[in-house]
One Martini backbone bead per residue (centre of mass of N, CA, C, O) as a GRO file, in nm:
protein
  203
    1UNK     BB    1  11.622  10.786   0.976
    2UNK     BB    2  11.713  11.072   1.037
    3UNK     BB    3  12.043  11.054   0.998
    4UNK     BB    4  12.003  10.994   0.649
    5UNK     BB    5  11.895  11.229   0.582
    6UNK     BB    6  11.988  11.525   0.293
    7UNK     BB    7  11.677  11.664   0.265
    8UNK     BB    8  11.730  11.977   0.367
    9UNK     BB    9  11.907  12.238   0.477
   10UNK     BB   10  11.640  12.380   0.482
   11UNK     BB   11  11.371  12.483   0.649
   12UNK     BB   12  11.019  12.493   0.664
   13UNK     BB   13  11.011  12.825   0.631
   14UNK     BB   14  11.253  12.847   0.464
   15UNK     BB   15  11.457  12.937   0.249
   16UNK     BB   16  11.715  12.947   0.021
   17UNK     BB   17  12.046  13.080  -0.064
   18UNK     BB   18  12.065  12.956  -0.351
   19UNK     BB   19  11.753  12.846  -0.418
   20UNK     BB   20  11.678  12.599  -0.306
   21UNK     BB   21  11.508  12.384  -0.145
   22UNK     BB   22  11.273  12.361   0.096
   23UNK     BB   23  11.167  12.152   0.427
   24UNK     BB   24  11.420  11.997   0.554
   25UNK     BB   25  11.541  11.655   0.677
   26UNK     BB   26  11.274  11.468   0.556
   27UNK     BB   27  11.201  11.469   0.275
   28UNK     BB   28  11.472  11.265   0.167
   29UNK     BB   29  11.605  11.031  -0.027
   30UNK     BB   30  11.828  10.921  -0.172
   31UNK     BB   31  11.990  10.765  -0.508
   32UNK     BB   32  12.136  10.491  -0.649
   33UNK     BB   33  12.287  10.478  -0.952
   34UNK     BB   34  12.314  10.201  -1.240
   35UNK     BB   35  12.417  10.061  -1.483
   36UNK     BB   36  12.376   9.777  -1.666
   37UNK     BB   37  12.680   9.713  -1.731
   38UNK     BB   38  12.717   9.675  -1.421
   39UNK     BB   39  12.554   9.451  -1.394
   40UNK     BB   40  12.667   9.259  -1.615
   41UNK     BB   41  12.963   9.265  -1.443
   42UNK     BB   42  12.846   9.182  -1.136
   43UNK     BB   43  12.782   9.490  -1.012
   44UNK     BB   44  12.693   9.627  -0.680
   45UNK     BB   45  12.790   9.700  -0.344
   46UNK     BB   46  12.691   9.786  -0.049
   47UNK     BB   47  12.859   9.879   0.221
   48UNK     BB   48  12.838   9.845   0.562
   49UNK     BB   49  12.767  10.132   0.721
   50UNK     BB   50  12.917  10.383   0.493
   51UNK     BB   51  12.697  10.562   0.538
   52UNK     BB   52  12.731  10.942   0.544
   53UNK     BB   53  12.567  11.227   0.612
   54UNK     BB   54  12.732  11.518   0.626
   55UNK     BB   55  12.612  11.698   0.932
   56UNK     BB   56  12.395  11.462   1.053
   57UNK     BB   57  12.200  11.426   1.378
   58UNK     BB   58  11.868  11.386   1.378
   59UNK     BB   59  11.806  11.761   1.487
   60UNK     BB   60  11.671  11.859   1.164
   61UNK     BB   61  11.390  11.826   1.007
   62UNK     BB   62  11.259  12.138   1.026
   63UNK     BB   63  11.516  12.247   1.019
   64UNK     BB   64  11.828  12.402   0.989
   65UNK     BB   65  12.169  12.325   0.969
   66UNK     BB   66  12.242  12.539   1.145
   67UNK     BB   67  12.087  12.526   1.397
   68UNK     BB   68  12.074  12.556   1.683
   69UNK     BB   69  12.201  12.263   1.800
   70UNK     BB   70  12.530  12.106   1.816
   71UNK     BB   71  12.692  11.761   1.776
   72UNK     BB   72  12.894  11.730   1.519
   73UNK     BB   73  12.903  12.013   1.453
   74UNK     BB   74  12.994  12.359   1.347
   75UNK     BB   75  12.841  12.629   1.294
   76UNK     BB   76  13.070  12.702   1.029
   77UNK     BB   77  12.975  12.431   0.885
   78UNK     BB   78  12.663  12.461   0.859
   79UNK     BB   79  12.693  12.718   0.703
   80UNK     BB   80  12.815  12.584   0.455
   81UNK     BB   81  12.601  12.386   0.397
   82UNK     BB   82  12.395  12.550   0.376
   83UNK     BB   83  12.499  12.773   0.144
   84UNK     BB   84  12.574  12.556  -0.076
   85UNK     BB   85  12.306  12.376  -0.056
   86UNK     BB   86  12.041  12.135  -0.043
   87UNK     BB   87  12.247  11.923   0.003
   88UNK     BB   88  12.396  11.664   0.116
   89UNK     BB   89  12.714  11.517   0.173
   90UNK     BB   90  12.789  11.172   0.043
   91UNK     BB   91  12.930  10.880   0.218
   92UNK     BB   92  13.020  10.583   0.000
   93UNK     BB   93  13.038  10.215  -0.016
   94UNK     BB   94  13.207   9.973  -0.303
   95UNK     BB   95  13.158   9.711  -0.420
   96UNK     BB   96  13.289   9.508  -0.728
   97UNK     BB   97  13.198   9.215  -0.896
   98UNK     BB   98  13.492   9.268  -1.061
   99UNK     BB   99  13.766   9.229  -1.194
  100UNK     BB  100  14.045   9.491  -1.262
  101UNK     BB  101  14.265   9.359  -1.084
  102UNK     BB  102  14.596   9.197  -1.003
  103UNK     BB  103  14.697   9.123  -0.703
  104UNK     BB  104  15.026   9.013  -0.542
  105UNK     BB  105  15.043   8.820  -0.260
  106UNK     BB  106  15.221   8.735  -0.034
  107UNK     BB  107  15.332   8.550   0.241
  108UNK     BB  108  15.464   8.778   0.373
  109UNK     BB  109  15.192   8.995   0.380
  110UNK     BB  110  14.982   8.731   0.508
  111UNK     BB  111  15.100   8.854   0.824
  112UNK     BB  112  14.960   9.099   0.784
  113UNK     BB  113  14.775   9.366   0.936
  114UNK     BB  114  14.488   9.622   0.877
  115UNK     BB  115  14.231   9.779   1.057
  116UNK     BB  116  13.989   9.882   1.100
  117UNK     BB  117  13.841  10.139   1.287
  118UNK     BB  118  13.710  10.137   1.619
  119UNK     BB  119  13.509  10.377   1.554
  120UNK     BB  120  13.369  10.488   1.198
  121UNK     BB  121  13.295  10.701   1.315
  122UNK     BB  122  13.461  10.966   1.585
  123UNK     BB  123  13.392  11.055   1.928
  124UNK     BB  124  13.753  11.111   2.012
  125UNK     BB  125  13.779  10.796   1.970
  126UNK     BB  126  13.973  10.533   1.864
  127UNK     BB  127  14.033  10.187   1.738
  128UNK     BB  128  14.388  10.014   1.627
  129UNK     BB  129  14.454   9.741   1.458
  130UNK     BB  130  14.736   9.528   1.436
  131UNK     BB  131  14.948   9.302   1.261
  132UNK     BB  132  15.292   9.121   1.267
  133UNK     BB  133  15.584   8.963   1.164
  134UNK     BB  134  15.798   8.761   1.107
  135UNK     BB  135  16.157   8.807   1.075
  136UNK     BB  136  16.190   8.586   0.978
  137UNK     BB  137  16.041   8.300   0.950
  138UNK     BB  138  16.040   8.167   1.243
  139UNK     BB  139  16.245   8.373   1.424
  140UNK     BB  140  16.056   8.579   1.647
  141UNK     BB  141  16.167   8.824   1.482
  142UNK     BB  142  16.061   9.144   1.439
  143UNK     BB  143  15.948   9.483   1.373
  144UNK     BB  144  15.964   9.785   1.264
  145UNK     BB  145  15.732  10.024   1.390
  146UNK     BB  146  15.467  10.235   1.225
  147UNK     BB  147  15.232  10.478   1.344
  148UNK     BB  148  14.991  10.686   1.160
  149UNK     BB  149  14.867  11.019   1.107
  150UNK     BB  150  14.673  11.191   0.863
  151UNK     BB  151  14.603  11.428   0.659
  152UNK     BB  152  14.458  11.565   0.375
  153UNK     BB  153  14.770  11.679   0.315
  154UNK     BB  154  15.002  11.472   0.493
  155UNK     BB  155  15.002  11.591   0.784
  156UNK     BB  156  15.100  11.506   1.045
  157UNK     BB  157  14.923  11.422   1.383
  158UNK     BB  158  15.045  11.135   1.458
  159UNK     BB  159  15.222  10.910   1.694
  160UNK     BB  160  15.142  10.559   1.787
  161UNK     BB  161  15.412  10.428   1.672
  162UNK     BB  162  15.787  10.380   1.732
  163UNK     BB  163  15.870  10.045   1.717
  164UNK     BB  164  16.005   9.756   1.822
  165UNK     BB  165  15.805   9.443   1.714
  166UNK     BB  166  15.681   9.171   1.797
  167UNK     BB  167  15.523   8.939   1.706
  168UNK     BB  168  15.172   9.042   1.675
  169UNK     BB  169  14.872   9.164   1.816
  170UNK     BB  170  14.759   9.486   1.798
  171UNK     BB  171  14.635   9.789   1.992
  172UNK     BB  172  14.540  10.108   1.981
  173UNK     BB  173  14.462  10.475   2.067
  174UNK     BB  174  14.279  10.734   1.958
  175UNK     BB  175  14.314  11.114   2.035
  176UNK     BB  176  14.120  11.381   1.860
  177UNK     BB  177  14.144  11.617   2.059
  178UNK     BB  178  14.145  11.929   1.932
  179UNK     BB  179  14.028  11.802   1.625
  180UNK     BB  180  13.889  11.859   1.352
  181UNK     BB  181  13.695  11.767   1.141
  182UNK     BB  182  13.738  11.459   0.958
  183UNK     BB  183  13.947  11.353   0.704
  184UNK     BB  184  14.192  11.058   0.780
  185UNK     BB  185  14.499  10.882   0.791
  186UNK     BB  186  14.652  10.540   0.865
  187UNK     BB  187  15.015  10.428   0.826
  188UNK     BB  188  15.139  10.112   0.832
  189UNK     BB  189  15.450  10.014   0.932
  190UNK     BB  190  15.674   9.706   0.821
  191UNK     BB  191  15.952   9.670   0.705
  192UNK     BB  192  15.772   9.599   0.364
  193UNK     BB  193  15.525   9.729   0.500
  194UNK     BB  194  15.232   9.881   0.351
  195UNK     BB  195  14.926  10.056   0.528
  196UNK     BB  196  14.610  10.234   0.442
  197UNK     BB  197  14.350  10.443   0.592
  198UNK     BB  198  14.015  10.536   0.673
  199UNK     BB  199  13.880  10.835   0.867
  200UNK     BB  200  13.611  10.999   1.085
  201UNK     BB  201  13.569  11.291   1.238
  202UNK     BB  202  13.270  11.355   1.465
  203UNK     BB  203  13.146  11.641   1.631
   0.00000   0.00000   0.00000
């Protein structure tokens, strides 16, 4: 479980710069905590696999998370982490057993699909699959397809479809090399079909 643990930043010899406990990243788990209200409406699952400790690479356990070597992060983000605090920061997904909102999805849009992207984290490569249907209904012709990926400001970074696409099911391969850690977004139009996901690059 290496590279699961979060605490702490600082190895076991040194103190924290911040003030924060040291100890290495052996100390703890996370806990997860919620409310008795939210387990009586239904309760809270976690998706599997979505857990990730930003910047574990599972070979600091008794070092900082400074300290090189590094494989998923670069020295600049390592430092920032230490600096920042005792603790590494957490991605993680959750189901909610009780519906808050009904989405009406017609007949046209479940002919469509983006699906996540795999691998997830990924480096530098991931693969996107995704499905489009004809328009009109049985009519065997396609539609204009764009499949684009952008940064957490919006800014485009790649397309990776931008074409007329007969109805049918492809895969497409995203190489973030020379391209910064981090979150962006993935977002496939077709039609008046548009869906938007989201991926991590760790390197």
């Amino acid at each position: 479980y290496a590279s699961l643990h979060t605490q702490s930043t600082c190895g076991l010899l040194s103190g924290c710069p911040n003030g924060g406990s040291g100890g290495g990243m052996d100390d703890r788990f996370d806990m997860m905590l919620f409310s008795q209200s939210v387990s009586d409406t239904g309760g809270i699952t976690y998706v599997a696999d979505s857990y990730i400790p930003f910047g574990n690479d599972g070979q600091h356990l008794n070092n900082s998370i400074n300290d090189p070597p590094f494989n998923i992060i670069t020295q600049q983000v390592a430092n920032a982490l230490y600096n920042a605090s005792d603790h590494l920061p957490v991605y993680a997904e959750f189901d909610f057993g009780f519906v808050s909102d009904v989405e009406i999805i017609t007949a046209y849009e479940m002919n469509y699909l983006l699906q996540q992207n795999y691998p997830n984290p990924f480096n530098p490569t991931t693969t996107i699959k995704f499905t489009i249907s004809d328009f009109p209904a049985g009519s065997g012709t396609g539609q204009f397809t764009i499949l684009k990926v952008y940064d957490v400001l919006g800014n485009e970074v790649a397309t990776l479809v931008n074409e007329e696409k007969p109805a049918g099911s492809y895969e497409v391969e995203f190489s973030a090399k020379g391209m910064p850690s981090g979150i962006y977004f993935y977002q496939l139009r077709a039609g008046n079909f548009i869906e938007t996901k989201k991926l991590v690059l760790l390197k």
